[in-house]
Short mmCIF file of C-alpha atoms in Angstrom, two decimals:
data_model
loop_
_atom_site.label_atom_id
_atom_site.label_comp_id
_atom_site.label_asym_id
_atom_site.label_seq_id
_atom_site.Cartn_x
_atom_site.Cartn_y
_atom_site.Cartn_z
CA UNK A 157 253.45 -52.57 209.20
CA UNK A 158 253.18 -51.55 205.38
CA UNK A 159 256.06 -50.75 203.22
CA UNK A 160 254.90 -47.20 203.14
CA UNK A 161 255.21 -46.84 207.04
CA UNK A 162 258.55 -48.77 206.92
CA UNK A 163 260.10 -46.19 204.42
CA UNK A 164 258.65 -43.37 206.44
CA UNK A 165 260.41 -44.52 209.73
CA UNK A 166 263.61 -45.07 207.81
CA UNK A 167 263.47 -41.81 206.09
CA UNK A 168 262.80 -40.10 209.70
CA UNK A 169 266.03 -41.85 210.94
CA UNK A 170 267.91 -40.33 207.84
CA UNK A 171 266.49 -36.77 208.75
CA UNK A 172 267.60 -37.07 212.27
CA UNK A 173 271.20 -38.12 211.17
CA UNK A 174 271.45 -35.31 208.65
CA UNK A 175 270.41 -33.10 211.57
CA UNK A 176 273.15 -34.22 213.83
CA UNK A 177 275.60 -31.53 214.87
CA UNK A 178 278.37 -33.77 214.00
CA UNK A 179 277.51 -33.73 210.37
CA UNK A 180 277.41 -30.09 210.12
CA UNK A 181 280.69 -29.48 211.94
CA UNK A 182 282.42 -32.01 209.30
CA UNK A 183 280.64 -30.79 206.19
CA UNK A 184 283.48 -29.91 204.03
CA UNK A 185 285.90 -32.55 205.47
CA UNK A 186 286.77 -35.66 203.55
CA UNK A 187 284.28 -38.35 204.10
CA UNK A 188 284.54 -42.26 204.16
CA UNK A 189 284.02 -42.37 200.64
CA UNK A 190 286.73 -41.68 198.25
CA UNK A 191 286.63 -38.13 196.46
CA UNK A 192 283.53 -37.17 198.58
CA UNK A 193 283.47 -34.67 201.27
CA UNK A 194 281.00 -35.22 204.00
CA UNK A 195 278.59 -32.97 202.42
CA UNK A 196 278.55 -35.00 199.52
CA UNK A 197 277.10 -38.25 201.08
CA UNK A 198 274.72 -36.11 203.20
CA UNK A 199 273.35 -34.42 199.78
CA UNK A 200 273.18 -37.95 198.26
CA UNK A 201 271.45 -39.22 201.35
CA UNK A 202 268.81 -36.31 201.43
CA UNK A 203 268.11 -36.79 197.52
CA UNK A 204 266.92 -40.29 198.35
CA UNK A 205 264.16 -38.65 200.27
CA UNK A 206 263.60 -35.84 197.63
CA UNK A 207 263.29 -38.35 194.97
CA UNK A 208 260.00 -39.98 196.41
CA UNK A 209 257.99 -36.76 196.07
CA UNK A 210 258.19 -36.41 192.24
CA UNK A 211 257.56 -40.08 191.93
CA UNK A 212 254.30 -39.98 193.75
CA UNK A 213 253.25 -36.91 191.54
CA UNK A 214 254.22 -38.43 188.33
CA UNK A 215 252.11 -39.85 185.70
CA UNK A 216 251.08 -43.46 185.89
CA UNK A 217 252.15 -46.06 183.13
CA UNK A 218 250.26 -48.67 181.18
CA UNK A 219 253.42 -50.69 181.29
CA UNK A 220 253.79 -53.64 183.46
CA UNK A 221 256.27 -53.17 186.30
CA UNK A 222 259.34 -55.23 186.19
CA UNK A 223 260.68 -56.86 189.49
CA UNK A 224 263.06 -55.12 191.90
CA UNK A 225 265.74 -57.74 191.13
CA UNK A 226 265.57 -57.06 187.37
CA UNK A 227 265.58 -53.37 187.98
CA UNK A 228 269.17 -53.79 189.81
CA UNK A 229 270.34 -56.20 187.14
CA UNK A 230 269.72 -53.24 184.50
CA UNK A 231 271.16 -50.66 186.64
CA UNK A 232 274.14 -49.11 184.64
CA UNK A 233 275.47 -47.46 187.76
CA UNK A 234 276.29 -50.79 189.57
CA UNK A 235 280.16 -51.38 188.96
CA UNK A 236 280.61 -48.20 187.27
CA UNK A 237 284.06 -46.70 187.68
CA UNK A 238 284.68 -44.00 190.34
CA UNK A 239 285.95 -41.67 187.73
CA UNK A 240 283.60 -42.47 184.91
CA UNK A 241 280.98 -40.36 183.55
CA UNK A 242 278.22 -42.19 185.60
CA UNK A 243 280.22 -42.24 188.94
CA UNK A 244 281.05 -38.62 188.60
CA UNK A 245 277.51 -37.59 187.72
CA UNK A 246 276.44 -39.31 190.85
CA UNK A 247 279.03 -37.39 192.82
CA UNK A 248 278.16 -34.12 191.32
CA UNK A 249 274.52 -34.58 192.18
CA UNK A 250 275.18 -35.30 195.90
CA UNK A 251 277.84 -32.37 196.01
CA UNK A 252 275.36 -30.20 194.24
CA UNK A 253 272.65 -30.53 196.86
CA UNK A 254 275.32 -30.37 199.74
CA UNK A 255 276.36 -26.99 198.18
CA UNK A 256 273.13 -25.73 199.61
CA UNK A 257 274.06 -26.68 202.96
CA UNK A 258 277.35 -24.93 203.37
CA UNK A 259 277.72 -22.85 206.71
CA UNK A 260 274.20 -21.90 207.92
CA UNK A 261 272.58 -23.47 204.93
CA UNK A 262 272.86 -26.87 206.65
CA UNK A 263 269.87 -26.07 208.69
CA UNK A 264 267.87 -24.88 205.59
CA UNK A 265 268.62 -28.31 203.86
CA UNK A 266 267.70 -30.23 206.83
CA UNK A 267 264.39 -28.25 207.03
CA UNK A 268 263.75 -28.91 203.24
CA UNK A 269 264.35 -32.68 203.69
CA UNK A 270 262.04 -32.68 206.77
CA UNK A 271 259.40 -30.77 204.75
CA UNK A 272 259.53 -33.31 202.18
CA UNK A 273 259.13 -36.12 204.32
CA UNK A 274 256.01 -34.50 205.82
CA UNK A 275 254.43 -34.06 202.51
CA UNK A 276 255.14 -37.66 201.75
CA UNK A 277 253.38 -38.77 204.78
CA UNK A 278 250.19 -37.47 203.26
CA UNK A 279 251.02 -38.41 199.70
CA UNK A 280 251.87 -42.09 200.51
CA UNK A 281 248.47 -42.28 202.41
CA UNK A 282 246.39 -41.04 199.52
CA UNK A 283 248.18 -43.45 197.02
CA UNK A 284 246.34 -46.53 195.98
CA UNK A 285 247.89 -49.84 196.70
CA UNK A 286 247.94 -51.13 193.09
CA UNK A 287 249.54 -47.58 191.91
CA UNK A 288 252.91 -48.08 189.68
CA UNK A 289 255.50 -45.61 189.39
CA UNK A 290 258.44 -45.11 186.81
CA UNK A 291 261.34 -45.30 188.99
CA UNK A 292 263.55 -42.90 186.93
CA UNK A 293 262.33 -41.06 183.79
CA UNK A 294 265.56 -42.02 181.92
CA UNK A 295 265.11 -45.64 182.45
CA UNK A 296 261.75 -46.04 180.86
CA UNK A 297 260.80 -48.88 183.12
CA UNK A 298 258.31 -49.28 185.75
CA UNK A 299 258.28 -50.50 189.46
CA UNK A 300 255.49 -51.22 191.72
CA UNK A 301 255.28 -48.75 194.56
CA UNK A 302 256.22 -51.30 197.15
CA UNK A 303 259.19 -52.16 195.27
CA UNK A 304 260.18 -48.53 194.48
CA UNK A 305 259.90 -47.83 198.33
CA UNK A 306 262.01 -51.04 199.01
CA UNK A 307 264.92 -49.54 196.85
CA UNK A 308 264.73 -46.31 198.60
CA UNK A 309 265.07 -48.06 201.97
CA UNK A 310 268.09 -49.93 200.63
CA UNK A 311 269.65 -46.40 199.63
CA UNK A 312 268.67 -44.96 203.05
CA UNK A 313 270.29 -47.94 205.01
CA UNK A 314 273.53 -47.82 202.85
CA UNK A 315 273.97 -44.13 202.70
CA UNK A 316 273.17 -43.67 206.55
CA UNK A 317 276.01 -45.82 207.06
CA UNK A 318 278.40 -43.81 204.87
CA UNK A 319 277.52 -40.60 206.59
CA UNK A 320 277.56 -42.05 210.09
CA UNK A 321 281.06 -43.54 209.38
CA UNK A 322 282.36 -40.46 208.08
CA UNK A 323 281.47 -38.26 211.17
CA UNK A 324 282.39 -40.86 213.70
CA UNK A 325 278.86 -41.83 214.74
CA UNK A 326 277.10 -45.35 214.97
CA UNK A 327 275.09 -46.19 211.91
CA UNK A 328 271.45 -46.03 212.94
CA UNK A 329 269.66 -49.33 213.15
CA UNK A 330 266.66 -49.76 210.80
CA UNK A 331 263.38 -50.84 212.50
CA UNK A 332 262.50 -54.43 211.54
CA UNK A 333 259.86 -53.32 209.31
CA UNK A 334 262.41 -51.81 207.23
CA UNK A 335 265.32 -54.03 207.73
CA UNK A 336 263.58 -57.29 206.69
CA UNK A 337 262.73 -56.04 203.12
CA UNK A 338 266.15 -54.62 202.83
CA UNK A 339 268.01 -57.77 203.89
CA UNK A 340 265.72 -59.90 201.79
CA UNK A 341 266.46 -57.90 198.77
CA UNK A 342 270.16 -57.59 199.44
CA UNK A 343 270.37 -61.39 200.07
CA UNK A 344 268.41 -62.03 196.79
CA UNK A 345 270.81 -59.82 194.72
CA UNK A 346 273.90 -61.48 196.28
CA UNK A 347 272.43 -64.96 195.26
CA UNK A 348 271.73 -63.74 191.70
CA UNK A 349 275.37 -62.25 191.35
CA UNK A 350 277.44 -64.91 193.45
CA UNK A 351 275.34 -68.09 193.37
CA UNK A 352 273.33 -69.86 196.22
CA UNK A 353 276.36 -71.95 197.30
CA UNK A 354 278.44 -68.77 197.77
CA UNK A 355 275.76 -66.90 199.95
CA UNK A 356 274.82 -70.00 202.09
CA UNK A 357 278.46 -70.51 202.77
CA UNK A 358 279.00 -66.69 203.81
CA UNK A 359 276.23 -67.06 206.11
CA UNK A 360 276.94 -70.42 207.73
CA UNK A 361 280.51 -71.90 206.77
CA UNK A 362 283.34 -69.33 207.45
CA UNK A 363 286.03 -71.92 206.46
CA UNK A 364 284.48 -72.19 202.83
CA UNK A 365 283.04 -68.72 202.58
CA UNK A 366 284.27 -66.47 199.61
CA UNK A 367 286.38 -63.45 200.76
CA UNK A 368 283.92 -60.98 199.59
CA UNK A 369 280.09 -61.10 199.01
CA UNK A 370 279.10 -57.78 197.53
CA UNK A 371 276.04 -56.66 195.77
CA UNK A 372 277.04 -53.17 194.49
#
């Protein structure tokens, strides 16, 4: 299965989770994430899907794409303090989207996300395989479409778990077509951050494993 289809399957799982009655019922309650209401990670999750449309519609670039690992190495939001400018901005973005979903607006937000995903099914089908996309205008660098979609699947996986835990649901299990590239990327980032030995020990030797192997 192509990464395009893998992303679409993962995104459909995210839409189903956003549409769960437990999410709407807990919208304004505290979430599992410090300083976020449940609506916050819901809005943040929705934005992962919303972000794909503008990327597909944006202009191409003559720049060579960087690798997905280099993309994360350059990312300024990794390890940013919760109360810092970057962390506060991310939280405000999610909460801003969630504010559209208060009360009866939850249904409207879910419908917007579902409509965006429906448009992407057609849009991704029409995009040529060698197309590249500027991931974020403010970064100025370029990712291949496949790498961009892997970053979206990583975000969907992480934030579906955040949202599910926040409302007492089990985290959706990604289809293998999405799980494999997500695990491969996270493993590669863990090796880059902690070294090969630390990751191998974490997977095979509990007695020698480091206490924590984190990526973000």
